[in-house]
Amino acid sequence: MDMISMMAGSFLNLMVGCDAQPVIVMRVGAQDYQIQSWVCTDKHEAKHLWRTWQLGCTAQNGATFWSRPYFLEEHGENLAYYVNRFGEVQGGRGASIEQAYVPMCGS
């Protein structure tokens, strides 16, 4: 079960209106990450930026494929949710990408 995708869908559905932003690929060290972002407006007209992170893996033929989302953050609010290595959803204020369990390529 992909809990982070389910949570992202739940949060986005609670907002009044969400606009998907272009997907970006960010390189951190030697690893590529795909980041999908949404800008959402709540009932009080406040803007929220939600982002999911996915791990980029390169196959033997050179093609890149992406893992399931494993980190969900509200950018700017320092609020995030992630799955740890035991499959438990963790999170809250102050959670960072370093605390998430990054799946191995091919898993």
Short mmCIF file of C-alpha atoms in Angstrom, two decimals:
data_model
loop_
_atom_site.label_atom_id
_atom_site.label_comp_id
_atom_site.label_asym_id
_atom_site.label_seq_id
_atom_site.Cartn_x
_atom_site.Cartn_y
_atom_site.Cartn_z
CA MET A 1 0.00 0.00 0.00
CA ASP A 2 1.36 3.41 -0.97
CA MET A 3 0.50 5.44 2.12
CA ILE A 4 2.27 8.63 1.08
CA SER A 5 0.33 8.80 -2.21
CA MET A 6 -2.91 8.21 -0.30
CA MET A 7 -2.06 10.94 2.19
CA ALA A 8 -1.14 13.38 -0.59
CA GLY A 9 -4.47 12.70 -2.28
CA SER A 10 -6.31 13.22 1.02
CA PHE A 11 -4.59 16.53 1.77
CA LEU A 12 -5.09 17.79 -1.78
CA ASN A 13 -8.78 16.85 -1.72
CA LEU A 14 -9.30 18.82 1.50
CA MET A 15 -8.08 22.01 -0.15
CA VAL A 16 -10.46 24.22 -2.12
CA GLY A 17 -8.30 24.31 -5.23
CA CYS A 18 -4.95 22.79 -6.12
CA ASP A 19 -2.82 23.45 -9.18
CA ALA A 20 -0.16 20.94 -10.18
CA GLN A 21 3.23 22.46 -10.83
CA PRO A 22 5.78 21.16 -13.34
CA VAL A 23 7.64 18.06 -12.14
CA ILE A 24 11.29 18.79 -11.44
CA VAL A 25 14.28 16.50 -11.09
CA MET A 26 16.77 17.48 -8.40
CA ARG A 27 20.20 15.93 -7.95
CA VAL A 28 21.37 15.64 -4.34
CA GLY A 29 24.87 14.22 -4.20
CA ALA A 30 24.98 11.38 -6.72
CA GLN A 31 21.25 10.65 -6.54
CA ASP A 32 18.36 12.00 -8.63
CA TYR A 33 14.98 12.77 -7.05
CA GLN A 34 11.72 13.57 -8.82
CA ILE A 35 9.62 16.19 -7.03
CA GLN A 36 5.93 16.72 -7.80
CA SER A 37 4.43 19.91 -6.38
CA TRP A 38 0.94 21.32 -5.91
CA VAL A 39 -0.01 24.85 -4.90
CA CYS A 40 -3.30 24.71 -2.99
CA THR A 41 -5.63 27.37 -1.59
CA ASP A 42 -7.58 26.55 1.55
CA LYS A 43 -10.96 27.92 2.65
CA HIS A 44 -9.23 30.92 4.25
CA GLU A 45 -7.45 31.80 0.97
CA ALA A 46 -4.10 30.75 2.40
CA LYS A 47 -1.63 29.21 -0.07
CA HIS A 48 0.04 25.87 0.64
CA LEU A 49 2.79 24.13 -1.33
CA TRP A 50 2.74 20.34 -1.03
CA ARG A 51 5.56 18.25 -2.50
CA THR A 52 6.25 14.53 -2.84
CA TRP A 53 9.73 13.09 -3.32
CA GLN A 54 10.52 10.00 -5.40
CA LEU A 55 13.85 8.24 -5.85
CA GLY A 56 15.31 8.03 -9.35
CA CYS A 57 16.81 4.71 -10.41
CA THR A 58 18.72 4.01 -13.60
CA ALA A 59 18.15 0.67 -15.34
CA GLN A 60 20.91 -1.18 -17.19
CA ASN A 61 19.64 0.24 -20.48
CA GLY A 62 20.12 3.79 -19.15
CA ALA A 63 16.42 4.54 -18.71
CA THR A 64 15.35 6.22 -15.47
CA PHE A 65 12.38 4.97 -13.46
CA TRP A 66 10.94 6.45 -10.29
CA SER A 67 10.05 4.83 -6.96
CA ARG A 68 6.76 5.39 -5.20
CA PRO A 69 6.57 8.69 -3.32
CA TYR A 70 8.14 8.21 0.11
CA PHE A 71 8.21 11.74 1.52
CA LEU A 72 5.37 14.31 1.59
CA GLU A 73 6.06 17.83 2.78
CA GLU A 74 4.22 21.09 3.12
CA HIS A 75 7.01 23.33 1.93
CA GLY A 76 7.45 26.44 4.04
CA GLU A 77 5.49 25.07 7.01
CA ASN A 78 8.20 22.56 8.02
CA LEU A 79 5.52 19.84 8.16
CA ALA A 80 6.23 16.46 6.59
CA TYR A 81 5.17 12.82 6.55
CA TYR A 82 7.26 9.84 5.54
CA VAL A 83 7.43 6.07 5.75
CA ASN A 84 10.20 4.59 7.87
CA ARG A 85 12.02 1.32 7.14
CA PHE A 86 9.38 -0.63 9.10
CA GLY A 87 6.52 0.68 6.93
CA GLU A 88 5.21 3.00 9.65
CA VAL A 89 4.04 6.50 8.73
CA GLN A 90 5.98 9.07 10.77
CA GLY A 91 5.96 12.83 10.61
CA GLY A 92 5.13 16.17 12.04
CA ARG A 93 6.83 19.52 12.33
CA GLY A 94 10.58 19.40 11.86
CA ALA A 95 10.64 16.16 9.86
CA SER A 96 13.32 16.19 7.18
CA ILE A 97 14.13 14.18 4.09
CA GLU A 98 17.10 12.60 5.90
CA GLN A 99 14.72 10.85 8.33
CA ALA A 100 12.79 9.03 5.60
CA TYR A 101 13.57 5.51 4.54
CA VAL A 102 14.80 5.72 0.96
CA PRO A 103 13.84 2.53 -0.88
CA MET A 104 16.51 0.64 -2.78
CA CYS A 105 16.37 0.83 -6.54
CA GLY A 106 14.32 -2.04 -7.92
CA SER A 107 12.36 -2.59 -4.70
#
